[in-house]
Structures are given as structure tokens and as C-alpha cells.
Amino acid sequence: MAKSKSTNPGSGATDQRILGAALESFGIKGYDQTSLDSLASSLGLTKQSILYWFSSKDELLAATIDMGARQLTEALQYQLSLPTEGWDRVEAVVKVIFRLAARRPELIGLVREVTRLGPPATTRMAEALEPLLKRASGFFELEMAAGRMRRHEPKLLLMTAYSAVTGMASDVEVLKALGEQQDARSFVRRRNELLRLLRDALVSERLEDR
Amino acid sequence: MAKSKSTNPGSGATDQRILGAALESFGIKGYDQTSLDSLASSLGLTKQSILYWFSSKDELLAATIDMGARQLTEALQYQLSLPTEGWDRVEAVVKVIFRLAARRPELIGLVREVTRLGPPATTRMAEALEPLLKRASGFFELEMAAGRMRRHEPKLLLMTAYSAVTGMASDVEVLKALGEQQDARSFVRRRNELLRLLRDALVSERLEDR
DNA sequence: GGCATTGTCTACCATATGGTAGACAGAGTT
DNA sequence: AACTCTGTCTACCATATGGTAGACAATGCC
């Protein structure tokens, strides 16, 4: 396992720099397409230094997953702490995720990549994100019970929203194939369209107030 | 390029057998995880025989994409030829796709994998599926113009539906992480839940008749 | 100063993999 | 029978890649 000697001088502990580069590369280029050599040289190191901190590529992936899940959770923390409810809350969270997808595409990419890799990587990510998922699931249940949203299976609703958001955020090539631009304005337009779609699916017209 | 000598005796032309195995393996295990050696040995051949029919792995992928897109199109052909309209048509098509996902998971997997690989593979797949996408896009526009569905951007609606369906169909590990079973009954339940979600999003309550 | 610890590097290694060169067997043709 | 074409195989190669072994410099402790 990693040495994790985080009390280090200099421009940041080496292991943290490695993790940062790994998150970037695993999330954007993918696990297979990331060689320890290229990762090391991008940091001005050699592969052996990486293997000093992380005893194998698999272990580096595991540590990267932990970090990615932590950052994802942290990014949502603030918004989730606000006492919003109903559709407004869904909208606010989706907006945070889209902002994240724009600013930190590697984070969303990592989630995608890890689900692709299968166990044990997927299992690890799933466990790390479990609290978040449980929270979301519980939220939907409450909203439905309160009659503010249409009845759906919370898990499958989550799954659909997850697929839609990550797809919209990371299936860049599919979007291009559909003739979609990639500039910031189109990005916001897509976000708003997805929100409208979700709202139409979740909020029954009788209860809408806008 | 391939020799494509389809007028051949025996249990099927070798190139077709290779393509079949490639579709299976690329779609399930992925492109990188499929070596020409393993592909060949699963066919009782050697790698060199594959390279006789397809001059490189990339070219094999291209041919596999063409075949996959063709099979996908064919699978939808019949349902699309029926004179249905409105929500019923959407539902019928989604059901066909889910059935396909159950019976030929490698086909959906290939689409997923190819979008991940980026150009030129993605471009090829996109071009091959373009007629299908255009048809779907036009259908939604007509339905919206006729007032049978809520107004949404057809392309983004398609993108969302695509993400949701392929996610539901191939993100098996995510589903497991959410505590979802993988038996046939759960599969149908997920399909029906997704359909309800889509219907709520697309069909306004004033126009529903069931 | 001596010594242990830490972190990085040079040198190698084993293996997997895409691809090339060319031998060779069988079938059809003349 | 000689010849050509087709399809498969054996042998080989170049390269990339994860990982091991151990040298070496710096740092801090005694």
C-alpha cells in the first residue's frame, strides 16, 4: 500500500502529485491507455518512483478512485448542505454536476472509466460513493412520499439520471455525431434541456408553480 | 482492406466467422482487451489468418463496426416499418432495443465501446447509424409539431434516451452497486420503469388517454 | 563523523502484442 | 504434370509495458 507520508516539504508531496496526474490521465485517456512511463515523465519522474509510492498500477488505480470519490463528494457537499427541497434541490445538484463536468472533466471521466473496468475497481468506487447514493435515494423517496414528485423507483431514477448526465457530459463524440457544438453556450443549453426533461418527468403539472 | 470472398463453402466464410467473434469480443471485453491471438485461438486459427483477411486490427474494428451497425439497423427495421405513431411507437422501439440488449449484449456493448474509442472509430459508427438517428430525430419533430409530445430539442432528447438505455443495458456493475438483481424479471421491471419515466417526460398529462 | 532512512534513478527482465516474411498444402486450370 | 492462386501455418521481430534489483545521493539522527 502507499506510504502516505503527507507531511512533506516542497511543492506538494510526491504521492499527491502522482495521484493528481493519475486522476487526470485515468479519467481522460483511460486506464489501459495510461502507461506508468508516460505518467511518470509527465511529472518529471521515472516509473520506478511511482512504483515506490504505489506498489502496482492496480494499487495506484485504487488510490485514485478513493481520491476521485472524495473530491466528488466534496464538490457536492456544499450544495447538499443547503436546506432546499423538491425540484429546486434536484436542479441545483444537477447544475453542480454539470459545472463539475465542465471544470473537472477527468472526475466524471474517471467514474465512467471505472464502471467500465469492472470489479474490483467498480466495487471500490461504488462503496466510496455509497453514502452519496443512499442519500439521493432517500431524498427521492421523501419527495415522492410528500407528493412533490411523481412516483418512480428511486434507484432506477438515479440510474437514469446518472446515465443521462454522464452521457451528456462525457460522450463528446456522440454529441459531435449529432451535430452538437462543444462551446460553453451549447453546454449550458444542453444542461437546461436535460433539466427540462427531468423536470417534466418528475414534476407533475398539477404541482408546478412556474 | 478485407478480401470479402463471401462465396465460400464450409461452415461459413472465414472472414464472417472472424467478424462474428470480433463483434462478440470487442463488444463484451472491449477493443484493448481483445488480442488478435486470443481472438484467433477462439476460432481455432492463428493470428496470421486474421491478418490475412483484415490487414490490421484497426481494419478489423472498422469492419466490425460496419457489421454491428448493419445488424442494429436490421433489428429495428421491422418495428420501424409498422405504421405506429405517438408514444406507442417510442415504447415499441425501446422494447426492441431492450430485447436486443438482453439477447445480443455485445451489440450494445460495441456501440458503447466505440464511442469510448474516439475517432476514427466513433466517426465510422456515427456515419453508419446516421440514417437511423435522422429518422428518429425527424419522428420526434413531427410528434412535437402534432402536439402529441412535449416540446424538447430532438437531438438532446435522443442523446438522453440513448444514454439512459445503453446505461441501463450495459452498466451492469453500476446496477449491482445499487443493489439491482440481474435476473430476467428485474430486467423487465427496469425496462418498464424507464418507459414510465420517458413517458412522463414526453407525454403531457392532458393528452394521455390511458 | 558514522549510520540508517528516504526517495529517486539506472539497468534489466519477462511478457504480451501487433505485425512481417515466407514456407507449404490443396484445389483448380491448362 | 506443371503452374498458379488461396488460405493457413511456423518462425520471427520490434515495441510497449508492468515490475524487480540494486546503486546512489540527500537528510537527519546519534
XYZ file of C-alpha atoms (C1' of nucleotides) in Angstrom:
480
model
C 0.000 0.000 0.000
C 1.007 3.644 -0.371
C 3.431 5.223 2.006
C 1.212 8.254 2.504
C 3.808 10.429 4.119
C 1.782 13.563 3.665
C 3.933 15.647 5.980
C 6.376 16.697 3.304
C 8.020 19.949 2.238
C 8.356 21.186 -1.308
C 5.617 21.930 -3.825
C 3.466 19.108 -2.524
C 4.104 15.541 -1.535
C 5.147 13.368 -4.450
C 2.428 10.812 -3.833
C -0.193 13.540 -4.070
C 1.274 14.831 -7.313
C 1.223 11.301 -8.691
C -2.388 10.846 -7.669
C -3.331 14.114 -9.331
C -1.702 13.136 -12.601
C -3.214 9.673 -12.392
C -6.711 11.041 -11.882
C -6.241 13.291 -14.862
C -4.940 10.569 -17.140
C -7.156 7.710 -15.999
C -10.177 9.961 -16.272
C -9.379 11.406 -19.690
C -7.361 8.793 -21.547
C -8.458 5.749 -19.612
C -6.675 3.165 -17.527
C -5.304 0.996 -20.300
C -4.107 3.945 -22.305
C -2.185 5.337 -19.364
C 1.263 3.819 -19.005
C 3.280 4.267 -15.876
C 6.118 5.553 -18.051
C 4.097 8.349 -19.612
C 2.553 9.217 -16.271
C 5.993 9.442 -14.703
C 7.539 11.502 -17.460
C 4.668 13.987 -17.282
C 5.733 14.518 -13.694
C 9.446 14.617 -14.402
C 9.884 11.282 -12.699
C 10.588 7.729 -13.678
C 8.219 4.826 -13.474
C 10.153 3.379 -10.577
C 9.390 6.360 -8.407
C 5.700 5.794 -8.956
C 6.144 2.162 -8.000
C 7.903 3.326 -4.879
C 4.777 5.128 -3.707
C 2.241 2.705 -5.126
C 3.349 -0.857 -5.327
C 1.474 -1.610 -8.540
C -0.621 0.076 -11.181
C -3.720 -1.537 -9.731
C -2.985 -0.041 -6.377
C -2.479 3.357 -7.930
C -5.895 2.984 -9.516
C -7.428 2.085 -6.181
C -5.912 5.136 -4.526
C -7.031 7.286 -7.440
C -10.570 6.003 -7.092
C -10.567 6.873 -3.414
C -9.357 10.364 -4.147
C -11.801 10.847 -7.007
C -14.740 9.743 -4.915
C -13.653 12.035 -2.126
C -13.385 15.030 -4.444
C -16.737 14.244 -5.969
C -18.323 14.092 -2.556
C -16.654 17.325 -1.511
C -17.818 19.083 -4.643
C -21.416 18.251 -3.794
C -21.092 18.828 -0.085
C -21.973 22.490 -0.006
C -24.986 22.283 -2.242
C -26.295 19.295 -0.337
C -25.908 21.133 2.940
C -28.368 23.812 1.871
C -31.928 23.311 3.132
C -33.514 23.144 -0.309
C -36.225 20.701 -1.250
C -38.312 19.486 -4.133
C -37.389 20.150 -7.700
C -35.208 23.117 -6.797
C -32.887 20.801 -4.986
C -32.609 18.423 -7.927
C -31.946 21.303 -10.260
C -29.262 22.766 -8.039
C -27.453 19.441 -7.720
C -27.580 18.740 -11.437
C -26.137 22.173 -12.064
C -23.268 21.480 -9.722
C -22.560 18.235 -11.518
C -22.594 19.931 -14.896
C -20.270 22.629 -13.639
C -18.017 19.877 -12.383
C -18.150 18.150 -15.740
C -17.004 21.357 -17.390
C -14.257 22.244 -14.950
C -13.055 18.829 -13.919
C -13.970 16.525 -16.818
C -11.478 13.985 -15.563
C -13.599 13.411 -12.468
C -16.668 12.407 -14.441
C -14.435 10.550 -16.853
C -12.973 8.547 -14.024
C -16.384 7.432 -12.845
C -17.186 6.349 -16.386
C -13.905 4.563 -16.823
C -14.130 2.771 -13.517
C -17.612 1.452 -14.215
C -16.162 0.109 -17.434
C -13.266 -1.660 -15.778
C -15.467 -3.904 -13.679
C -14.556 -5.354 -10.297
C -12.631 -4.798 -8.172
C -12.317 -1.188 -9.319
C -16.047 -0.687 -9.762
C -16.754 -2.197 -6.389
C -14.360 0.179 -4.729
C -15.874 3.213 -6.413
C -19.367 2.012 -5.591
C -18.505 1.605 -1.937
C -16.904 5.021 -1.795
C -19.952 6.657 -3.339
C -22.494 4.584 -1.484
C -23.308 7.263 1.113
C -23.996 9.736 -1.661
C -26.246 7.310 -3.499
C -28.096 6.365 -0.358
C -28.662 9.998 0.437
C -30.008 10.671 -3.042
C -32.229 7.638 -2.918
C -33.632 8.656 0.439
C -34.253 12.151 -0.825
C -36.313 10.930 -3.754
C -38.316 8.664 -1.527
C -39.166 11.547 0.759
C -40.121 13.790 -2.116
C -42.380 11.168 -3.596
C -43.955 10.432 -0.273
C -44.614 14.140 0.158
C -46.258 14.201 -3.249
C -43.811 16.703 -4.679
C -42.581 14.272 -7.297
C -44.095 11.529 -9.366
C -43.693 8.031 -8.024
C -40.755 6.209 -9.541
C -38.342 3.623 -8.350
C -35.654 5.802 -6.709
C -32.774 3.557 -7.715
C -33.772 3.438 -11.343
C -34.450 7.130 -11.379
C -30.943 7.632 -10.084
C -29.542 5.240 -12.629
C -31.292 7.073 -15.437
C -30.176 10.462 -14.210
C -26.650 9.163 -13.787
C -26.588 7.781 -17.311
C -28.055 10.913 -18.783
C -25.720 13.265 -17.005
C -22.526 11.323 -17.550
C -23.504 10.663 -21.126
C -24.220 14.300 -21.779
C -21.013 15.237 -20.041
C -18.608 12.716 -21.456
C -19.955 11.195 -24.655
C -18.457 14.069 -26.539
C -18.115 12.118 -29.745
C -21.746 11.110 -29.772
C -22.729 14.723 -29.369
C -20.474 15.684 -32.237
C -22.039 12.979 -34.335
C -25.415 14.528 -33.595
C -24.050 17.825 -34.831
C -23.718 19.394 -31.412
C -21.224 22.173 -30.834
C -18.808 21.993 -27.949
C -18.662 25.607 -26.846
C -19.739 26.880 -23.458
C -23.089 28.183 -24.641
C -24.100 24.855 -26.144
C -23.046 23.230 -22.938
C -25.427 25.379 -20.921
C -28.174 24.799 -23.467
C -27.740 21.056 -23.112
C -27.808 21.338 -19.373
C -31.039 23.292 -19.477
C -32.634 20.894 -21.914
C -31.750 17.968 -19.718
C -33.164 19.794 -16.722
C -36.417 20.452 -18.547
C -36.633 16.816 -19.493
C -36.009 15.694 -15.935
C -38.494 18.178 -14.586
C -41.169 17.065 -16.976
C -40.518 13.502 -15.894
C -40.508 14.194 -12.172
C -42.866 17.039 -11.500
C -46.480 16.526 -12.354
C -48.102 19.528 -13.980
C -50.683 19.952 -11.290
C -47.965 20.742 -8.821
C -45.810 23.030 -10.886
C -45.779 26.619 -9.831
C -43.770 28.332 -12.513
C -8.984 -3.921 -46.931
C -10.763 -7.208 -46.448
C -10.906 -9.794 -49.171
C -14.631 -10.362 -48.716
C -14.818 -13.527 -50.713
C -18.235 -14.426 -49.415
C -18.834 -17.171 -51.969
C -17.225 -19.871 -49.904
C -18.060 -23.445 -48.925
C -17.767 -24.906 -45.450
C -19.484 -23.785 -42.260
C -19.345 -20.149 -43.287
C -16.711 -17.959 -44.828
C -13.751 -17.464 -42.532
C -13.935 -13.685 -42.685
C -17.523 -13.800 -41.484
C -16.608 -16.101 -38.626
C -13.817 -13.719 -37.662
C -16.170 -10.763 -37.755
C -18.651 -12.595 -35.562
C -16.036 -13.395 -32.941
C -14.663 -9.861 -33.139
C -18.089 -8.333 -32.566
C -18.577 -10.579 -29.583
C -15.218 -9.824 -28.040
C -14.975 -6.123 -28.868
C -18.492 -5.636 -27.568
C -18.073 -7.571 -24.336
C -14.415 -7.363 -23.364
C -13.520 -4.230 -25.271
C -11.083 -3.418 -28.013
C -7.914 -3.150 -25.956
C -8.675 -6.292 -24.007
C -9.136 -8.299 -27.185
C -5.873 -9.602 -28.586
C -5.652 -10.998 -32.068
C -4.101 -14.120 -30.597
C -6.998 -14.847 -28.268
C -9.480 -13.998 -30.974
C -7.772 -16.402 -33.352
C -7.463 -19.253 -30.890
C -11.153 -18.974 -30.046
C -11.745 -19.690 -33.713
C -9.171 -22.444 -33.982
C -6.983 -20.209 -36.123
C -3.775 -18.304 -35.734
C -3.392 -14.573 -35.636
C -1.840 -14.582 -39.071
C -5.007 -15.913 -40.620
C -6.926 -12.992 -39.191
C -4.337 -10.642 -40.617
C -4.779 -12.339 -43.952
C -8.442 -11.291 -44.064
C -8.066 -7.966 -42.298
C -4.767 -6.253 -42.783
C -4.667 -4.772 -39.297
C -6.545 -4.785 -36.008
C -7.845 -1.316 -36.777
C -9.286 -2.514 -40.021
C -10.920 -5.436 -38.283
C -12.512 -2.959 -35.925
C -13.773 -0.874 -38.816
C -15.336 -3.914 -40.471
C -16.822 -4.972 -37.154
C -18.362 -1.537 -36.704
C -19.937 -1.755 -40.139
C -21.397 -5.146 -39.369
C -22.599 -4.082 -35.939
C -24.322 -1.008 -37.304
C -25.947 -3.091 -40.010
C -27.257 -5.624 -37.520
C -28.529 -2.869 -35.275
C -30.362 -1.298 -38.160
C -31.809 -4.615 -39.226
C -33.002 -5.380 -35.729
C -35.017 -2.177 -35.702
C -36.182 -2.407 -39.280
C -39.364 -4.357 -38.728
C -40.635 -2.327 -35.821
C -39.887 0.907 -37.642
C -41.787 -0.297 -40.680
C -45.019 -0.559 -38.719
C -47.360 2.418 -39.066
C -47.388 3.282 -35.360
C -47.235 6.806 -34.026
C -47.000 8.821 -30.845
C -45.924 7.303 -27.587
C -46.800 3.780 -28.693
C -44.094 3.995 -31.294
C -41.489 5.127 -28.813
C -42.455 2.375 -26.442
C -42.290 -0.289 -29.096
C -38.852 0.805 -30.243
C -37.463 0.974 -26.724
C -38.773 -2.520 -26.122
C -36.984 -3.787 -29.190
C -33.768 -2.209 -28.004
C -34.100 -3.758 -24.563
C -34.781 -7.135 -26.085
C -31.680 -6.645 -28.176
C -29.688 -5.714 -25.104
C -30.745 -8.958 -23.485
C -30.201 -11.231 -26.444
C -27.246 -9.558 -28.090
C -25.483 -7.631 -25.336
C -22.368 -7.456 -27.458
C -24.171 -5.229 -29.939
C -24.998 -2.571 -27.364
C -21.580 -3.096 -25.830
C -19.937 -2.413 -29.159
C -21.719 0.907 -29.517
C -20.587 1.841 -26.047
C -17.049 0.743 -26.672
C -16.789 2.524 -29.980
C -17.986 5.815 -28.545
C -15.260 5.403 -25.974
C -12.528 4.792 -28.514
C -12.958 8.131 -30.212
C -12.215 8.895 -33.865
C -11.887 7.392 -36.324
C -13.897 4.501 -34.911
C -16.610 6.706 -33.458
C -16.907 8.635 -36.670
C -17.420 5.467 -38.618
C -20.115 4.210 -36.293
C -21.804 7.599 -36.303
C -21.894 7.680 -40.083
C -23.268 4.174 -40.255
C -26.032 4.982 -37.795
C -26.751 8.436 -39.145
C -29.859 7.418 -41.130
C -31.324 5.867 -38.017
C -30.627 8.953 -35.939
C -32.014 11.254 -38.567
C -35.151 9.186 -38.780
C -35.598 9.278 -35.016
C -34.957 12.994 -34.911
C -37.490 13.633 -37.634
C -40.026 11.464 -35.881
C -39.769 13.454 -32.666
C -40.094 16.712 -34.542
C -43.266 15.526 -36.189
C -44.731 14.294 -32.941
C -43.995 17.560 -31.231
C -45.393 19.566 -34.083
C -48.556 17.455 -33.918
C -48.785 18.212 -30.207
C -48.546 14.569 -29.213
C -45.339 15.116 -27.258
C -43.891 17.894 -25.199
C -41.514 20.215 -26.990
C -37.890 19.253 -26.477
C -34.782 19.531 -28.545
C -34.978 16.293 -30.588
C -31.234 15.726 -30.610
C -30.856 16.113 -26.878
C -33.886 14.003 -26.278
C -32.265 11.322 -28.376
C -28.987 11.727 -26.563
C -30.701 11.356 -23.223
C -32.654 8.334 -24.299
C -29.540 6.811 -25.775
C -27.590 7.335 -22.567
C -30.387 6.011 -20.425
C -30.969 2.905 -22.489
C -27.330 1.961 -23.010
C -26.597 2.735 -19.389
C -29.451 0.606 -18.177
C -28.467 -2.107 -20.580
C -24.732 -2.215 -20.124
C -23.705 -0.552 -16.868
C -24.228 -3.835 -15.134
C -21.793 -3.043 -12.359
C -23.489 0.211 -11.503
C -26.782 -1.590 -11.236
C -25.225 -4.171 -8.970
C -23.794 -1.393 -6.842
C -27.311 -0.033 -6.493
C -28.422 -3.424 -5.309
C -30.190 -4.396 -8.506
C -30.637 -8.037 -9.396
C -29.688 -9.316 -12.804
C -32.422 -11.838 -13.487
C -34.910 -11.591 -16.314
C -37.732 -10.286 -14.171
C -35.659 -7.395 -12.824
C -34.659 -6.643 -16.366
C -38.271 -6.254 -17.429
C -39.017 -4.203 -14.343
C -36.185 -1.826 -15.218
C -37.416 -1.570 -18.752
C -40.894 -0.689 -17.595
C -39.628 1.855 -15.098
C -37.551 3.539 -17.764
C -40.546 3.582 -20.069
C -42.685 5.213 -17.402
C -40.019 7.802 -16.854
C -39.757 8.544 -20.538
C -43.494 8.699 -20.930
C -43.861 11.113 -18.046
C -41.213 13.279 -19.642
C -42.641 13.183 -23.138
C -46.380 12.916 -22.883
C -48.184 15.718 -21.139
C -50.935 14.582 -18.852
C -53.621 16.456 -20.690
C -53.027 14.304 -23.716
C -52.707 10.925 -22.095
C -55.511 8.527 -22.751
C -54.670 5.618 -20.519
C 31.884 11.551 11.581
C 29.216 7.375 11.174
C 24.883 5.371 10.102
C 20.176 4.476 8.940
C 16.199 6.091 6.332
C 14.100 8.014 2.399
C 13.339 8.835 -2.257
C 14.937 8.727 -6.918
C 17.442 6.741 -10.576
C 19.950 3.239 -13.912
C 19.813 -1.223 -15.561
C 17.228 -5.231 -16.545
C 13.690 -8.581 -17.251
C 9.535 -11.182 -18.686
C 5.722 -10.994 -21.167
C 2.173 -9.577 -24.330
C 1.042 -7.924 -28.656
C 0.546 -6.126 -33.437
C 2.680 -7.106 -37.476
C 6.116 -9.181 -41.330
C 8.258 -12.890 -44.187
C 7.923 -16.731 -46.158
C 7.056 -21.902 -46.306
C 3.566 -25.063 -47.591
C -0.618 -27.766 -48.686
C -4.622 -28.160 -51.515
C -7.566 -27.091 -55.419
C -8.393 -25.652 -59.861
C -6.512 -24.745 -64.597
C -4.240 -25.716 -68.734
C 2.280 -32.873 -64.969
C 3.408 -28.208 -64.257
C 1.588 -23.886 -62.599
C -0.987 -20.533 -60.129
C -3.926 -18.991 -56.554
C -5.813 -19.278 -51.996
C -5.686 -19.773 -47.283
C -3.318 -21.291 -43.252
C 0.689 -22.035 -40.625
C 5.678 -21.648 -38.466
C 9.144 -18.542 -37.326
C 10.440 -14.210 -36.120
C 10.594 -9.294 -34.864
C 10.016 -4.699 -32.687
C 7.992 -2.451 -29.295
C 5.481 -1.337 -25.174
C 4.725 -2.219 -20.559
C 4.381 -3.675 -15.632
C 7.574 -4.869 -12.454
C 12.320 -6.236 -9.877
C 17.105 -5.382 -8.122
C 20.113 -2.635 -6.571
C 23.176 1.654 -6.825
C 23.334 6.286 -5.115
C 22.511 10.851 -3.132
C 20.432 13.530 0.493
C 18.755 14.088 5.005
C 18.503 13.634 9.757
C 19.847 11.234 13.975
C 23.413 9.725 17.389
